[in-house]
PDB file of C-alpha atoms in Angstrom:
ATOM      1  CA  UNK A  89     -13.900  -7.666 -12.144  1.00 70.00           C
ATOM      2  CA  UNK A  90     -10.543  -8.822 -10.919  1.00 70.00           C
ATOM      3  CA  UNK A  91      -9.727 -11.608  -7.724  1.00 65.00           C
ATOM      4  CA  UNK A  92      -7.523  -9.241  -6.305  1.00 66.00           C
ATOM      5  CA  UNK A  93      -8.237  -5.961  -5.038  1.00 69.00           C
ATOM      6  CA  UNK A  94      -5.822  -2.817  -5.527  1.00 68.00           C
ATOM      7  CA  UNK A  95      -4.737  -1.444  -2.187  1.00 71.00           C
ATOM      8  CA  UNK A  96      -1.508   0.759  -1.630  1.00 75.00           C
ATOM      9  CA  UNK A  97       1.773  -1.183   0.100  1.00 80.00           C
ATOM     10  CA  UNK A  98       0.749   0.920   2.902  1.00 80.00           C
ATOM     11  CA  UNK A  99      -2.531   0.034   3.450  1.00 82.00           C
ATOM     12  CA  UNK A 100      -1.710  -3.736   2.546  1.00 84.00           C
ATOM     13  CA  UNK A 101       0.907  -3.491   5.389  1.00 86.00           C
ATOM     14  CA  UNK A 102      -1.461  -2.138   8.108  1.00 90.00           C
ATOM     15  CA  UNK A 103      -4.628  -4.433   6.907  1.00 89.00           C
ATOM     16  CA  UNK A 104      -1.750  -7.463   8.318  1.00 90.00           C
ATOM     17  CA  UNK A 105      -1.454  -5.735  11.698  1.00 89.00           C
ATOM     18  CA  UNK A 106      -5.031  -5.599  11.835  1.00 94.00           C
ATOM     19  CA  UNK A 107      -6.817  -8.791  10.327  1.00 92.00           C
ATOM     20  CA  UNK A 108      -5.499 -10.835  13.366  1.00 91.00           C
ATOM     21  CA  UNK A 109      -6.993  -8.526  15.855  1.00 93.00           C
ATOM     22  CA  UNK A 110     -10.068  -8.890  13.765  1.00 95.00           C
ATOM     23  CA  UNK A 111     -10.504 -12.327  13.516  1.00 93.00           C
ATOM     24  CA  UNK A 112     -10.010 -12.876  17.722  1.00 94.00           C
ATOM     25  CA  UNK A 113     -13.478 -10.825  17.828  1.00 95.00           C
ATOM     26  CA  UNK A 114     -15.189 -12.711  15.226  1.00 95.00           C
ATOM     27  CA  UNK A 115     -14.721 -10.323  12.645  1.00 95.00           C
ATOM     28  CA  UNK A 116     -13.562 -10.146   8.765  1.00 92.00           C
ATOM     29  CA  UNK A 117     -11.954  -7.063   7.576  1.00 92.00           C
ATOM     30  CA  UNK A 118     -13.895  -6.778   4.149  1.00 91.00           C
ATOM     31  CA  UNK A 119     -12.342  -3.221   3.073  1.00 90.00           C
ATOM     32  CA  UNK A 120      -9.433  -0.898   4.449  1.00 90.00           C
ATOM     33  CA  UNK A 121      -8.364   2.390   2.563  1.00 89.00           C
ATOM     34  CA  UNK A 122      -5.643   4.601   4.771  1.00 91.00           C
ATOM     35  CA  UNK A 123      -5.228   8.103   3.060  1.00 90.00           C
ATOM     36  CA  UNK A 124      -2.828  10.876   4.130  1.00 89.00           C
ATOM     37  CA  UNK A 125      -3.777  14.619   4.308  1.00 87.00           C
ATOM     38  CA  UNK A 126      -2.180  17.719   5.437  1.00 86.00           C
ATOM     39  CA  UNK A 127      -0.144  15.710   8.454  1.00 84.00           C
ATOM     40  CA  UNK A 128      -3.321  13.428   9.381  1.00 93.00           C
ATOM     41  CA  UNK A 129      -4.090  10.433   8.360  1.00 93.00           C
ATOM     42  CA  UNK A 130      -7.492   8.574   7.792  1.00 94.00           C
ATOM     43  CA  UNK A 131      -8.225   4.980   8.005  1.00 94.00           C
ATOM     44  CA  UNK A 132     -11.601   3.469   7.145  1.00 94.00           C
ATOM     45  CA  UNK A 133     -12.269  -0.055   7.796  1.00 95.00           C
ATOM     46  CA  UNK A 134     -15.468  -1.932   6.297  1.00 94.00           C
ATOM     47  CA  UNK A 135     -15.609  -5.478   8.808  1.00 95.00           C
ATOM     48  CA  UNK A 136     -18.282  -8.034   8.607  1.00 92.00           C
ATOM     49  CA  UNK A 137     -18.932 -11.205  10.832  1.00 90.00           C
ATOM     50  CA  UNK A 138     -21.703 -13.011   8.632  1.00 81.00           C
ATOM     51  CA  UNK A 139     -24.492 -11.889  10.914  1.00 79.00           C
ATOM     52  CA  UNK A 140     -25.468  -7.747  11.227  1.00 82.00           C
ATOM     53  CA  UNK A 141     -23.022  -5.449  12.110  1.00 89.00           C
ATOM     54  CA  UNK A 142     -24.286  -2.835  14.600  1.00 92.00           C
ATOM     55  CA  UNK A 143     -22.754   0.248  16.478  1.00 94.00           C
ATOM     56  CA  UNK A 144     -21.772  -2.026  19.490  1.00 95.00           C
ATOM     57  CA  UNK A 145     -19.630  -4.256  17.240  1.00 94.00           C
ATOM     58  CA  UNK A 146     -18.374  -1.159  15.054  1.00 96.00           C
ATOM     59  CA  UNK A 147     -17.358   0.480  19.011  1.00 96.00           C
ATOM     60  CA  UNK A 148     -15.582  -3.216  19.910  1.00 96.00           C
ATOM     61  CA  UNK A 149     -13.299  -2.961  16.671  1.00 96.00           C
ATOM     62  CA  UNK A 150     -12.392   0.553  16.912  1.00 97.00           C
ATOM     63  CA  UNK A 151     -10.995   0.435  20.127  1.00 96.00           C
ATOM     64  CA  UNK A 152      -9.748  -2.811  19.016  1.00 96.00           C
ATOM     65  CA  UNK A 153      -7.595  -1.466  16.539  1.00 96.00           C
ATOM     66  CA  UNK A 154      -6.900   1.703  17.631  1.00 95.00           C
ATOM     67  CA  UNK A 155      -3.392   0.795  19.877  1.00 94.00           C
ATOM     68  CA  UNK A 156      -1.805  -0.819  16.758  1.00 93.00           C
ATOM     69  CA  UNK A 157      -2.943   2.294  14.126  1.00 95.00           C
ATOM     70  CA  UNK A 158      -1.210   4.453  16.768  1.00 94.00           C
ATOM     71  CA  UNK A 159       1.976   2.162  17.074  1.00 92.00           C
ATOM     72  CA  UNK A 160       1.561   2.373  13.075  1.00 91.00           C
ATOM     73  CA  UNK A 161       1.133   6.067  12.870  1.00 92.00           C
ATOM     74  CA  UNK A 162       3.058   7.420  15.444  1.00 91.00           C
ATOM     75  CA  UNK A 163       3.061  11.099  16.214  1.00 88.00           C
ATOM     76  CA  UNK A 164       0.534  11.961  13.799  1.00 91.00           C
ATOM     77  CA  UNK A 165      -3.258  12.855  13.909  1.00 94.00           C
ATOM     78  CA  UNK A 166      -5.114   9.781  13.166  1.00 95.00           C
ATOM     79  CA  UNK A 167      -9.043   9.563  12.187  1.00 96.00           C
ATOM     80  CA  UNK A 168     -10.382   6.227  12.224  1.00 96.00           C
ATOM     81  CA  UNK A 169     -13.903   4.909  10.793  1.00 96.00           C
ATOM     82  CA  UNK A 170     -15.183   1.668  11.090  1.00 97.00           C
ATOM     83  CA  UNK A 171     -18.280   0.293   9.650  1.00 95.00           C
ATOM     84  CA  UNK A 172     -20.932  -2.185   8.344  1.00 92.00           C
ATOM     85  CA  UNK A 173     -20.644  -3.239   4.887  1.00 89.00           C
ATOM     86  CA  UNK A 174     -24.179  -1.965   4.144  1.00 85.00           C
ATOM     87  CA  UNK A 175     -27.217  -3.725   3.210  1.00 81.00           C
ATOM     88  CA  UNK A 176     -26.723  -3.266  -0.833  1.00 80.00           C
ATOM     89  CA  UNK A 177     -22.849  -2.994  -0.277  1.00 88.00           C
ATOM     90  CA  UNK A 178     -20.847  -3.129  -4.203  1.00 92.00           C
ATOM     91  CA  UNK A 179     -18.567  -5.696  -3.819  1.00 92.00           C
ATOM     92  CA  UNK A 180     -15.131  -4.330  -5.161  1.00 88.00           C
ATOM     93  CA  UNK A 181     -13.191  -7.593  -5.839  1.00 87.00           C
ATOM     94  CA  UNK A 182     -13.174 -10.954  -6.290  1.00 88.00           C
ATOM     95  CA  UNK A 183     -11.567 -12.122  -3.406  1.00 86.00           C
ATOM     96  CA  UNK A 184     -14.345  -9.858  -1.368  1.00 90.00           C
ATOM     97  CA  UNK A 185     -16.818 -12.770  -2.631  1.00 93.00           C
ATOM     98  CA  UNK A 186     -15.257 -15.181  -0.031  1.00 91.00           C
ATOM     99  CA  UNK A 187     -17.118 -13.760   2.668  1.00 90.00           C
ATOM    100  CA  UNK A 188     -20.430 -13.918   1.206  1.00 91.00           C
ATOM    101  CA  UNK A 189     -21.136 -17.604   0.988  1.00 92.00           C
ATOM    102  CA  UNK A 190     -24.698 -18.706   1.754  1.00 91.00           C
ATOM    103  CA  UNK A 191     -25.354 -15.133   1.460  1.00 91.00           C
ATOM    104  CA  UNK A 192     -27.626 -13.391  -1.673  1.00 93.00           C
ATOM    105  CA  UNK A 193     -25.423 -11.524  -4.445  1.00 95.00           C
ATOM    106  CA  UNK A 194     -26.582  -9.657  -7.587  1.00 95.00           C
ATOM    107  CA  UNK A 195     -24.259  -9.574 -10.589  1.00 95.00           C
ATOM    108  CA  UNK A 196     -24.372  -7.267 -13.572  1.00 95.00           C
ATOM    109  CA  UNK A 197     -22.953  -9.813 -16.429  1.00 94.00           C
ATOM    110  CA  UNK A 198     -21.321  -8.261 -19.380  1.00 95.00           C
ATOM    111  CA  UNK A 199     -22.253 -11.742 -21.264  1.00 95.00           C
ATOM    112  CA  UNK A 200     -26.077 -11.058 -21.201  1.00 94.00           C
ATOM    113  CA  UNK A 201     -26.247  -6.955 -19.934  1.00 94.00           C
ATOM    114  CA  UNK A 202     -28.606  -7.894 -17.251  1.00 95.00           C
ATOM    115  CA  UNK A 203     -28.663  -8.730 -13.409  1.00 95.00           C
ATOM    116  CA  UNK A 204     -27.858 -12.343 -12.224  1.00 95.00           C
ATOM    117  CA  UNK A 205     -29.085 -13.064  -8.772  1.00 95.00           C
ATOM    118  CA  UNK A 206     -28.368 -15.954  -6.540  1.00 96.00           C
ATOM    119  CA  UNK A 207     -27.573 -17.235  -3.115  1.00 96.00           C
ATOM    120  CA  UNK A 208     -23.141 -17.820  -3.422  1.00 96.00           C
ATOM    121  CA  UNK A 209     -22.413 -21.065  -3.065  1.00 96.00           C
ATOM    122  CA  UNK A 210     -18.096 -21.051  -3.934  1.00 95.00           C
ATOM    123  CA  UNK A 211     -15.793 -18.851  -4.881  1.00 94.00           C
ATOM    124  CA  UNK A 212     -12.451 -19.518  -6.522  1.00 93.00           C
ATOM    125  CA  UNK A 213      -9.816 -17.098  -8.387  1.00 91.00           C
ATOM    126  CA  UNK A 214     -11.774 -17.375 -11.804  1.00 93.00           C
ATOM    127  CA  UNK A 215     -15.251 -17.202 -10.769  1.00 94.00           C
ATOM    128  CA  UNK A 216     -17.909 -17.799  -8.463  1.00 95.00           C
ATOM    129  CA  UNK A 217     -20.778 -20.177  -8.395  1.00 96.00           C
ATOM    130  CA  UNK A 218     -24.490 -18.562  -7.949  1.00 96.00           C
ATOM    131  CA  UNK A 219     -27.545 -21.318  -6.846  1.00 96.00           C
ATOM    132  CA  UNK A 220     -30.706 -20.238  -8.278  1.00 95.00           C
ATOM    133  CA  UNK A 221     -33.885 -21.907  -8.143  1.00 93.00           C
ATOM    134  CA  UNK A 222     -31.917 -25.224  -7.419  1.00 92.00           C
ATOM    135  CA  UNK A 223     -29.425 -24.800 -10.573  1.00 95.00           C
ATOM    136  CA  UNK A 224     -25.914 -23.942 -10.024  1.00 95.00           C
ATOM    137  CA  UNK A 225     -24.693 -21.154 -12.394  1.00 95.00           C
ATOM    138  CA  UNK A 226     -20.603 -20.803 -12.370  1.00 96.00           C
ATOM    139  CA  UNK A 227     -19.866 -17.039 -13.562  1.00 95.00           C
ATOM    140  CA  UNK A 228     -16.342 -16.265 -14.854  1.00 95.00           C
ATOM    141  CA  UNK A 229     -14.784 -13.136 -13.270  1.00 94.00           C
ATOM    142  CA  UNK A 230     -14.714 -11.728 -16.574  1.00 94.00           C
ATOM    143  CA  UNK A 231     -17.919 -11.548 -17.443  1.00 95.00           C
ATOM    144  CA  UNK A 232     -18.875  -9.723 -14.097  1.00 95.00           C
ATOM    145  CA  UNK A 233     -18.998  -5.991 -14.223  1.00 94.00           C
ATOM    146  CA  UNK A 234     -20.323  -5.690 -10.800  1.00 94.00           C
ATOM    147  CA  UNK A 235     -21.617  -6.919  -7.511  1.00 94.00           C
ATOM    148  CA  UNK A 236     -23.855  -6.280  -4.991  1.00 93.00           C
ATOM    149  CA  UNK A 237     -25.122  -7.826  -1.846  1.00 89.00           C
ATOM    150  CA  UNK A 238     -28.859  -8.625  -2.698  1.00 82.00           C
ATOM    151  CA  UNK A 239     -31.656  -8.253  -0.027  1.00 74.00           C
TER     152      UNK A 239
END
């Protein structure tokens, strides 16, 4: 697993325009992919706020964000899905970590081949620190194959 995640220039550009609107709600944009087909194009945001995300607060953000996709896409036909990260959500990158804290996280460690699970204390561009059963476990980036959100 790497800190950074790999988006395109595009969607790095538009993720800008939006993570300001985002954070005035309350909001954290976890995840953006924008993909062009045929003339369209499609934009799915993933937003958190540490607390559940429901259809009310997916409704708030779309029509949040919808002006400044259309002042970003103009004249085309634009499809726009925004959503929850889920309840067992695979956390894609480092950096994703950062919104976690005090939350539960399962790691798959490469070190061991077996699950790691703790409550996140810190994250930092090397690793992240995992409390379990009152011990603090640091795990290197490299050693973590993947995440999830626990339960």
């Amino acid at each position: 697993m790497q800190y950074a995640g790999k988006e395109t220039e595009e969607a790095n550009s538009v993720r800008k325009s939006l993570e300001s609107v985002l954070k005035g709600l309350g909001y954290s944009l976890i995840e953006l992919t924008v993909s062009r087909q045929k003339g369209s194009v499609q934009v799915r945001a993933v937003i958190y706020n540490g607390a559940s995300i429901g259809t009310d607060d997916c409704t708030k953000v779309h029509r949040s964000i919808t002006p400044r996709l259309d002042l970003a896409f103009p004249g085309t036909d634009l499809y726009i899905e925004v959503s929850s990260p889920g309840i067992e959500r695979v956390i894609k990158c480092g950096a994703e970590f950062a919104h976690y804290k005090g939350k539960c996280v399962k790691c798959y460690r490469t070190d061991i081949s077996d699950w790691t699970e703790g409550v996140l204390q810190s994250v930092d561009e090397e690793g992240i620190v995992l409390m379990i059963k009152e011990e603090a476990v640091r795990l290197q980036f490299n050693i973590i194959a993947k995440a999830k959100l626990g339960l």
